[in-house]
Structure formats: C-alpha cells, structure tokens
Amino acid sequence: MKINVPLANQIKTYSSWLCKAKMAFMTLMALSMGLTHPVANAQDFPQKPITMMMPYAAGGPGDTITRLFAGAMQKILGQQILVDNTAGASGAIGSAKVARSKPDGYTLLMIHVSHATNMAMYKNLAYHPVDDFEPIGSATSGPMVIVARNEFPAKDLNEFVAYVKANPSKVSLAHAGVGSASHLCGLMMMSVLNVQLNEIPYKGTGPALTDLMGGQVDVLCDQTSGTVPSVKNGKIKAYAAAGKARLPSLPDTPAIAEAGVQGFDINISFGLYAPKGTPKPVLEQLTLALQKSVADPEVRKRLEAMGVAAVSVEQATPAALRAHLKNEMETLGGLLAKAGVKAN
Ligand code: MLT
C-alpha cells in the first residue's frame, strides 16, 4: 500500500536519515581508532591497568613510597597499578616518558623535589615540569638522615664531622644523580661542613644502599623510607637526622644541629602527576583515590614506621601540589643554580 506523503517531507525525512547514518559511521570510525570522546572515557575510567612511573631504581625510598600508594589506589580504583622504574638522569628519563605518554589517565608519575630541580640541572630537559603535566596531588612528606657504612672510622656525630672535615678526599658520598633528594642533602652537608667529597652517582639510592652495606661507598644522605629499616637491623649506621630535630623513627640518632651545624634542614615531599591534557573528570577520580589513600589508616601507619608522614586530604589536591612545586622551583632550583650545579 503506497502512502501519499508531500515531497518536502520526503526530502526532510531522507536528509535526517542521512545525517543519522553519517553520525553512526563517524562514531564507528572514532571508536575503531580509539578516538572516543575523552569525557565518555572518564565515566568508564579505569578500564585497564594503570602505570605509575617511579623514575628511580627499584628498592629506593621513592620506590617504597610509590608501591605503597600503588597498592592502596588500585584497591580504590578497581584496576591494577603497575610500577615502572625507568631510572636515570635523576628522574628526568622516566619523567620524559610520562610527559610523552597518552593523556588518558593510564600513565602517572610519582616524583619529588627532582621535578623542581631538574629544570635547573639539565639545559636540554625533554619536558617542562609545569607545562607538560597535570598535578593530581601531594602524597607524603618526610625527613632525611645521614648514614654510613658500619666500618666508617667515626663512632659518633662529632667524630664524623671532624673526620670528614680533616679527610674530605678520602670520603665517598653516594647519591641518586644531580638534583636528586640525596644529592641535595649531600650538597647541603658539604656546604655546611665546607668540604668537597667524592660524589658517586647511582640510578637510585636503592643500589647506593647496597654498596653502602657492602662497604663499597662511605656515606649517603637519604630519605628515612629508604634507610630506617637498615639502620634498625644494624646493616648501616646513622650519624644524624638532616635537620633541627631528632626523628621519632630514630630517637637515638642526634640531629645535625646538635653538632652546632646550623641551616641544614631538608624535607622531601612526593606528589602524583598525569600528562598535560588528561581529561578533568579522570584527574578528579585520581585525586579522589589519592585522597582516600592518604586518609587510609593502614597507609598512614606503614609510612609512619618509615619515618614518613602522609599529607592531609587538603594537601592531596592539584592546587596544593602546584603551589608546592612552584615553591621548590623557586627555592631549591635557585639554590642549585646559584651554586653553579649543572648536570650537563
Ligand atoms: C633521591 O632523590 O635520592 C631518590 O629519591 C632516591 C631514590 O628514591 O632512589
């Protein structure tokens, strides 16, 4: 049976059918090329495992903290979080890898002060610490401690200071690369003691600690998350907390200030970033998972045992991390530039 419909209506019906067909074709094409709308992704995020970059060698303080947060956040997000230890150039190689990765929330960067200092250290840095990243939030804050191989010839802090001042050329100082936390702490120590020690760079203080235990290197200034267990089990010895006050995790270790050394106080904070362009709804989900992790009593307890503090929920935000990075770039980056420290 033919139904008599005016021509204009037929054209209107046909053109709207054609438009729908075109839209359906475009959507199919976009889906096949993975170009679905990022916000649509956000509603399903995460759909697959996430990579969290820790750009220093496995086994160091940064790696310990990263694995703790990866474990906590994966439970919240419902997808596995795999830690990638692409190390070298004081975190710059791994950071560049994240900066170049797809901004979809599946590649993150956990890093500390070297995100601020690397710009002053490397003239050809392959990324910009602010322009190429989206801050998700701060995670931890923790002190540093000066440790040595057990046979180092000084029985206490005063003897350590005296020996280092009298024999600088005989003392090797390990660190994780120019601009790393352990390098900054070593620089501050050499500056306040007015000595130049033999610097031995590693891809992280995990491997440095192994050499310290084996007696291949003399001294290391490292974060407590990398050193407290080894001090407590007698594999290395601690001379001083790198600050004004003793550490609850090492109550018998004096603060460097007790040897009359002033102006030496360093604290290391880790923060989580995503590549620039990661969709806002995805970033918000990642910030929420980070906030739940810093508030998790089990996470806080395990960090406290390493002498590290989880930040407050209010600090686990993009704005707080952005402000922290800006401050470190201006202060520590400036300090290194003034000291004429350069990596290349
Ligand atoms: C450093 O800056 O010294 C690094 O955090 C050491 C590390 O995590 O391996």
Tab-separated table of C-alpha atoms and ligand atoms in Angstrom:
chain	number	residue	atom	x	y	z
A	1	MET	CA	0.000	0.000	0.000
A	2	LYS	CA	1.556	3.385	-1.092
A	3	ILE	CA	1.073	6.259	1.357
A	4	ASN	CA	0.940	9.671	-0.368
A	5	VAL	CA	3.498	11.932	1.500
A	6	PRO	CA	4.357	15.528	0.237
A	7	LEU	CA	7.818	15.720	-1.476
A	8	ALA	CA	9.236	18.270	1.053
A	9	ASN	CA	8.506	15.883	3.907
A	10	GLN	CA	10.115	13.024	1.977
A	11	ILE	CA	13.299	15.143	1.468
A	12	LYS	CA	13.277	16.137	5.174
A	13	THR	CA	12.882	12.536	6.262
A	14	TYR	CA	15.627	11.363	3.881
A	15	SER	CA	18.117	14.083	4.921
A	16	SER	CA	17.605	13.412	8.633
A	17	TRP	CA	18.089	9.683	7.950
A	18	LEU	CA	21.279	10.529	6.013
A	19	CYS	CA	22.548	12.707	8.907
A	20	LYS	CA	21.958	9.915	11.431
A	21	ALA	CA	23.716	7.405	9.173
A	22	LYS	CA	26.707	9.758	8.843
A	23	MET	CA	26.878	10.253	12.629
A	24	ALA	CA	26.709	6.496	13.183
A	25	PHE	CA	29.514	5.965	10.644
A	26	MET	CA	31.699	8.700	12.237
A	27	THR	CA	31.180	7.227	15.712
A	28	LEU	CA	32.082	3.751	14.489
A	29	MET	CA	35.214	5.183	12.860
A	30	ALA	CA	36.153	7.077	16.047
A	31	LEU	CA	35.602	4.031	18.227
A	32	SER	CA	37.712	1.881	15.875
A	33	MET	CA	40.518	4.479	16.081
A	34	GLY	CA	40.226	4.773	19.886
A	35	LEU	CA	39.217	8.413	19.446
A	36	THR	CA	36.138	8.168	21.581
A	37	HIS	CA	35.306	11.322	23.431
A	38	PRO	CA	37.596	11.664	26.496
A	39	VAL	CA	34.735	12.583	28.784
A	40	ALA	CA	32.944	9.364	27.772
A	41	ASN	CA	36.164	7.536	28.764
A	42	ALA	CA	36.111	9.292	32.135
A	43	GLN	CA	32.754	7.762	33.023
A	44	ASP	CA	34.253	4.270	32.499
A	45	PHE	CA	37.750	5.096	33.838
A	46	PRO	CA	39.701	3.000	34.630
A	47	GLN	CA	39.034	0.207	32.161
A	48	LYS	CA	42.546	-1.322	32.197
A	49	PRO	CA	45.704	-1.415	34.406
A	50	ILE	CA	47.413	1.889	35.186
A	51	THR	CA	51.185	2.523	35.054
A	52	MET	CA	52.683	4.585	37.886
A	53	MET	CA	56.181	5.778	36.986
A	54	MET	CA	58.779	5.924	39.782
A	55	PRO	CA	61.755	7.335	37.837
A	56	TYR	CA	64.419	5.959	40.198
A	57	ALA	CA	65.734	2.415	40.586
A	58	ALA	CA	63.663	-0.201	42.406
A	59	GLY	CA	64.424	-0.664	46.104
A	60	GLY	CA	64.937	3.013	46.957
A	61	PRO	CA	62.858	5.343	49.168
A	62	GLY	CA	60.832	6.636	46.242
A	63	ASP	CA	60.077	3.112	45.069
A	64	THR	CA	58.942	2.078	48.563
A	65	ILE	CA	56.533	5.014	48.774
A	66	THR	CA	55.274	4.536	45.210
A	67	ARG	CA	54.475	0.848	45.721
A	68	LEU	CA	52.619	1.668	48.916
A	69	PHE	CA	50.381	4.170	47.088
A	70	ALA	CA	50.009	1.962	44.021
A	71	GLY	CA	48.720	-0.812	46.292
A	72	ALA	CA	46.277	1.481	48.089
A	73	MET	CA	44.985	3.279	44.983
A	74	GLN	CA	44.447	0.131	42.928
A	75	LYS	CA	42.031	-1.168	45.563
A	76	ILE	CA	40.069	2.096	45.323
A	77	LEU	CA	40.111	2.367	41.509
A	78	GLY	CA	39.486	-1.337	40.912
A	79	GLN	CA	42.295	-1.712	38.389
A	80	GLN	CA	45.879	-2.938	38.855
A	81	ILE	CA	48.545	-0.228	39.172
A	82	LEU	CA	51.923	-1.347	37.819
A	83	VAL	CA	55.088	0.492	38.932
A	84	ASP	CA	57.581	1.374	36.175
A	85	ASN	CA	61.146	2.127	37.402
A	86	THR	CA	62.553	3.812	34.270
A	87	ALA	CA	65.566	5.398	36.031
A	88	GLY	CA	68.458	7.681	35.163
A	89	ALA	CA	69.334	11.393	34.970
A	90	SER	CA	67.839	11.955	38.437
A	91	GLY	CA	64.327	11.050	37.363
A	92	ALA	CA	64.425	13.018	34.095
A	93	ILE	CA	64.270	9.943	31.811
A	94	GLY	CA	61.194	8.433	33.428
A	95	SER	CA	59.526	11.849	33.714
A	96	ALA	CA	60.047	12.494	29.984
A	97	LYS	CA	58.465	9.100	29.233
A	98	VAL	CA	55.335	10.122	31.163
A	99	ALA	CA	55.234	13.592	29.561
A	100	ARG	CA	55.160	11.906	26.118
A	101	SER	CA	52.548	9.293	27.063
A	102	LYS	CA	48.861	9.374	26.028
A	103	PRO	CA	46.977	11.814	28.351
A	104	ASP	CA	44.244	9.308	29.277
A	105	GLY	CA	44.926	8.711	32.985
A	106	TYR	CA	46.628	5.352	32.445
A	107	THR	CA	50.186	6.711	32.870
A	108	LEU	CA	51.076	8.611	36.063
A	109	LEU	CA	54.270	9.979	37.616
A	110	MET	CA	55.173	9.801	41.320
A	111	ILE	CA	58.068	12.174	41.972
A	112	HIS	CA	59.567	14.584	44.491
A	113	VAL	CA	61.976	17.525	44.526
A	114	SER	CA	63.801	16.474	41.360
A	115	HIS	CA	60.682	17.514	39.404
A	116	ALA	CA	61.585	21.028	40.534
A	117	THR	CA	65.366	20.865	40.338
A	118	ASN	CA	65.820	19.038	37.019
A	119	MET	CA	64.878	22.157	35.088
A	120	ALA	CA	67.850	23.967	36.659
A	121	MET	CA	70.099	20.921	36.213
A	122	TYR	CA	69.577	19.883	32.582
A	123	LYS	CA	69.719	22.512	29.850
A	124	ASN	CA	68.094	20.163	27.300
A	125	LEU	CA	65.370	18.740	29.537
A	126	ALA	CA	62.881	16.847	27.325
A	127	TYR	CA	59.856	18.241	29.202
A	128	HIS	CA	58.637	21.204	31.245
A	129	PRO	CA	57.733	20.217	34.851
A	130	VAL	CA	54.675	22.512	34.843
A	131	ASP	CA	53.546	22.849	31.195
A	132	ASP	CA	53.715	19.113	30.380
A	133	PHE	CA	51.970	17.781	33.486
A	134	GLU	CA	48.692	17.955	35.405
A	135	PRO	CA	49.122	17.837	39.205
A	136	ILE	CA	46.908	15.240	40.915
A	137	GLY	CA	48.017	15.885	44.492
A	138	SER	CA	50.775	15.632	47.108
A	139	ALA	CA	51.211	12.284	48.855
A	140	THR	CA	53.912	12.345	51.528
A	141	SER	CA	56.426	14.436	53.396
A	142	GLY	CA	59.495	13.019	55.093
A	143	PRO	CA	62.920	13.804	56.567
A	144	MET	CA	66.413	12.645	55.615
A	145	VAL	CA	69.199	11.047	57.578
A	146	ILE	CA	72.983	10.886	57.164
A	147	VAL	CA	74.073	7.243	57.158
A	148	ALA	CA	77.395	5.458	56.607
A	149	ARG	CA	78.897	2.014	56.152
A	150	ASN	CA	79.349	0.275	59.510
A	151	GLU	CA	83.154	0.415	59.400
A	152	PHE	CA	83.302	4.175	58.740
A	153	PRO	CA	86.013	5.477	61.156
A	154	ALA	CA	83.840	7.721	63.398
A	155	LYS	CA	81.913	6.488	66.442
A	156	ASP	CA	79.516	9.434	66.727
A	157	LEU	CA	78.356	12.678	65.060
A	158	ASN	CA	81.154	14.868	66.402
A	159	GLU	CA	83.808	12.369	65.261
A	160	PHE	CA	82.032	12.116	61.877
A	161	VAL	CA	82.161	15.896	61.380
A	162	ALA	CA	85.814	16.020	62.477
A	163	TYR	CA	86.843	13.128	60.203
A	164	VAL	CA	85.018	14.451	57.122
A	165	LYS	CA	86.487	17.934	57.613
A	166	ALA	CA	90.008	16.507	58.034
A	167	ASN	CA	89.849	13.896	55.243
A	168	PRO	CA	87.397	15.037	52.525
A	169	SER	CA	89.371	13.429	49.705
A	170	LYS	CA	89.115	10.051	51.447
A	171	VAL	CA	85.316	10.112	51.772
A	172	SER	CA	82.940	8.900	49.016
A	173	LEU	CA	79.381	10.284	49.031
A	174	ALA	CA	76.691	8.306	47.198
A	175	HIS	CA	73.573	9.942	45.695
A	176	ALA	CA	70.870	9.303	43.091
A	177	GLY	CA	72.026	11.809	40.499
A	178	VAL	CA	72.474	15.574	40.243
A	179	GLY	CA	69.353	17.308	41.586
A	180	SER	CA	68.007	14.246	43.415
A	181	ALA	CA	66.986	14.445	47.071
A	182	SER	CA	70.074	12.532	48.170
A	183	HIS	CA	72.251	14.845	46.062
A	184	LEU	CA	70.607	17.968	47.516
A	185	CYS	CA	71.123	16.647	51.036
A	186	GLY	CA	74.740	15.790	50.207
A	187	LEU	CA	75.260	19.292	48.779
A	188	MET	CA	73.832	20.892	51.915
A	189	MET	CA	76.047	18.700	54.116
A	190	MET	CA	79.193	19.556	52.113
A	191	SER	CA	78.221	23.232	52.157
A	192	VAL	CA	77.722	23.485	55.942
A	193	LEU	CA	80.909	21.430	56.584
A	194	ASN	CA	82.728	23.362	53.862
A	195	VAL	CA	84.155	20.242	52.206
A	196	GLN	CA	84.007	18.597	48.755
A	197	LEU	CA	83.604	14.812	48.981
A	198	ASN	CA	83.963	12.267	46.175
A	199	GLU	CA	80.442	12.091	44.698
A	200	ILE	CA	79.311	8.672	43.408
A	201	PRO	CA	76.023	8.899	41.437
A	202	TYR	CA	73.604	5.967	41.170
A	203	LYS	CA	70.257	5.455	39.385
A	204	GLY	CA	68.595	5.469	42.778
A	205	THR	CA	69.561	5.139	46.417
A	206	GLY	CA	68.391	1.533	46.434
A	207	PRO	CA	71.575	0.424	44.623
A	208	ALA	CA	73.579	3.018	46.639
A	209	LEU	CA	72.385	1.460	49.889
A	210	THR	CA	73.511	-1.976	48.688
A	211	ASP	CA	77.032	-0.614	48.119
A	212	LEU	CA	76.942	1.171	51.499
A	213	MET	CA	76.091	-2.111	53.228
A	214	GLY	CA	78.878	-3.811	51.269
A	215	GLY	CA	81.381	-1.115	52.246
A	216	GLN	CA	81.993	-0.005	48.621
A	217	VAL	CA	80.906	3.561	49.394
A	218	ASP	CA	81.235	5.565	52.627
A	219	VAL	CA	78.352	7.993	53.198
A	220	LEU	CA	74.801	8.619	51.972
A	221	CYS	CA	72.169	11.168	52.916
A	222	ASP	CA	68.853	9.523	52.177
A	223	GLN	CA	65.164	9.609	52.993
A	224	THR	CA	64.072	7.637	56.026
A	225	SER	CA	61.781	5.493	53.837
A	226	GLY	CA	64.950	4.027	52.366
A	227	THR	CA	67.205	3.862	55.431
A	228	VAL	CA	65.341	3.362	58.724
A	229	PRO	CA	64.912	-0.441	58.332
A	230	SER	CA	68.640	-0.897	57.513
A	231	VAL	CA	69.715	1.258	60.474
A	232	LYS	CA	67.397	-0.650	62.814
A	233	ASN	CA	68.693	-4.038	61.655
A	234	GLY	CA	72.320	-2.903	62.038
A	235	LYS	CA	73.336	-3.134	58.340
A	236	ILE	CA	74.367	0.549	58.256
A	237	LYS	CA	74.823	3.243	60.910
A	238	ALA	CA	73.163	6.647	61.236
A	239	TYR	CA	75.106	9.736	62.313
A	240	ALA	CA	72.491	12.456	62.160
A	241	ALA	CA	68.991	13.444	61.194
A	242	ALA	CA	69.383	16.070	58.459
A	243	GLY	CA	67.555	18.770	60.345
A	244	LYS	CA	66.942	20.627	63.578
A	245	ALA	CA	65.180	17.846	65.485
A	246	ARG	CA	65.623	14.147	66.163
A	247	LEU	CA	63.334	11.727	64.306
A	248	PRO	CA	60.691	9.640	66.104
A	249	SER	CA	61.759	6.720	63.873
A	250	LEU	CA	65.420	7.050	65.024
A	251	PRO	CA	65.232	8.543	68.563
A	252	ASP	CA	68.859	7.632	69.425
A	253	THR	CA	70.253	9.454	66.370
A	254	PRO	CA	71.133	13.106	67.060
A	255	ALA	CA	70.013	15.928	64.796
A	256	ILE	CA	72.830	17.573	62.835
A	257	ALA	CA	72.005	20.786	64.716
A	258	GLU	CA	73.285	19.083	67.910
A	259	ALA	CA	76.794	19.255	66.449
A	260	GLY	CA	76.431	23.013	66.158
A	261	VAL	CA	75.657	22.787	62.427
A	262	GLN	CA	73.045	25.416	61.540
A	263	GLY	CA	70.968	25.981	58.417
A	264	PHE	CA	70.787	22.329	57.405
A	265	ASP	CA	67.177	21.145	57.302
A	266	ILE	CA	65.660	19.190	54.423
A	267	ASN	CA	62.275	17.534	53.980
A	268	ILE	CA	61.202	15.551	50.913
A	269	SER	CA	57.643	15.514	49.590
A	270	PHE	CA	56.314	13.162	46.895
A	271	GLY	CA	53.490	14.164	44.541
A	272	LEU	CA	51.467	12.465	41.811
A	273	TYR	CA	51.144	13.862	38.265
A	274	ALA	CA	49.485	12.939	34.962
A	275	PRO	CA	50.440	14.132	31.467
A	276	LYS	CA	49.048	17.501	30.284
A	277	GLY	CA	45.679	17.096	28.608
A	278	THR	CA	44.400	14.258	30.788
A	279	PRO	CA	40.586	14.775	30.945
A	280	LYS	CA	39.437	16.685	34.034
A	281	PRO	CA	36.919	14.012	35.160
A	282	VAL	CA	39.742	11.420	35.063
A	283	LEU	CA	42.030	13.711	37.078
A	284	GLU	CA	39.249	14.192	39.639
A	285	GLN	CA	38.867	10.430	40.046
A	286	LEU	CA	42.639	10.054	40.525
A	287	THR	CA	42.734	12.872	43.086
A	288	LEU	CA	39.853	11.252	44.974
A	289	ALA	CA	41.681	7.888	45.016
A	290	LEU	CA	44.855	9.625	46.263
A	291	GLN	CA	42.901	11.429	48.983
A	292	LYS	CA	41.316	8.182	50.159
A	293	SER	CA	44.825	6.644	50.239
A	294	VAL	CA	46.409	9.407	52.344
A	295	ALA	CA	43.454	9.103	54.740
A	296	ASP	CA	43.774	5.290	54.924
A	297	PRO	CA	44.925	4.357	58.484
A	298	GLU	CA	46.932	1.391	57.158
A	299	VAL	CA	48.818	3.626	54.687
A	300	ARG	CA	49.474	6.218	57.406
A	301	LYS	CA	50.714	3.536	59.809
A	302	ARG	CA	53.119	1.998	57.271
A	303	LEU	CA	54.501	5.415	56.321
A	304	GLU	CA	54.943	6.340	59.982
A	305	ALA	CA	57.014	3.177	60.538
A	306	MET	CA	59.407	4.520	57.854
A	307	GLY	CA	59.509	7.944	59.468
A	308	VAL	CA	57.342	9.462	56.736
A	309	ALA	CA	54.034	11.340	57.052
A	310	ALA	CA	51.105	11.061	54.660
A	311	VAL	CA	49.896	14.558	53.789
A	312	SER	CA	46.426	15.744	54.810
A	313	VAL	CA	43.468	15.265	52.442
A	314	GLU	CA	43.588	19.034	51.833
A	315	GLN	CA	47.207	18.707	50.658
A	316	ALA	CA	46.359	15.794	48.356
A	317	THR	CA	44.925	18.225	45.788
A	318	PRO	CA	46.131	19.662	42.458
A	319	ALA	CA	46.275	23.214	43.854
A	320	ALA	CA	48.419	22.197	46.834
A	321	LEU	CA	50.849	20.221	44.660
A	322	ARG	CA	51.028	23.048	42.085
A	323	ALA	CA	51.926	25.516	44.865
A	324	HIS	CA	54.491	23.118	46.370
A	325	LEU	CA	56.201	22.608	43.007
A	326	LYS	CA	56.292	26.359	42.338
A	327	ASN	CA	57.898	26.970	45.731
A	328	GLU	CA	60.531	24.238	45.223
A	329	MET	CA	61.372	25.508	41.721
A	330	GLU	CA	61.943	28.992	43.106
A	331	THR	CA	63.883	27.972	46.241
A	332	LEU	CA	65.811	24.750	45.559
A	333	GLY	CA	66.141	25.283	41.820
A	334	GLY	CA	67.502	28.741	42.610
A	335	LEU	CA	69.871	27.361	45.263
A	336	LEU	CA	71.374	24.873	42.803
A	337	ALA	CA	71.634	27.427	40.005
A	338	LYS	CA	73.391	29.832	42.414
A	339	ALA	CA	75.763	27.035	43.462
A	340	GLY	CA	76.547	26.580	39.786
A	341	VAL	CA	75.450	22.936	39.953
A	342	LYS	CA	74.699	21.542	36.500
A	343	ALA	CA	74.164	18.014	35.244
A	344	ASN	CA	75.025	18.638	31.581
B	1	MLT	C1	66.607	10.561	45.560
B	1	MLT	O1	66.149	11.613	45.189
B	1	MLT	O2	67.669	10.417	46.170
B	1	MLT	C2	65.785	9.379	45.226
B	1	MLT	O3	64.507	9.545	45.809
B	1	MLT	C3	66.388	8.138	45.667
B	1	MLT	C4	65.512	7.006	45.306
B	1	MLT	O4	64.287	7.076	45.528
B	1	MLT	O5	66.076	6.034	44.803
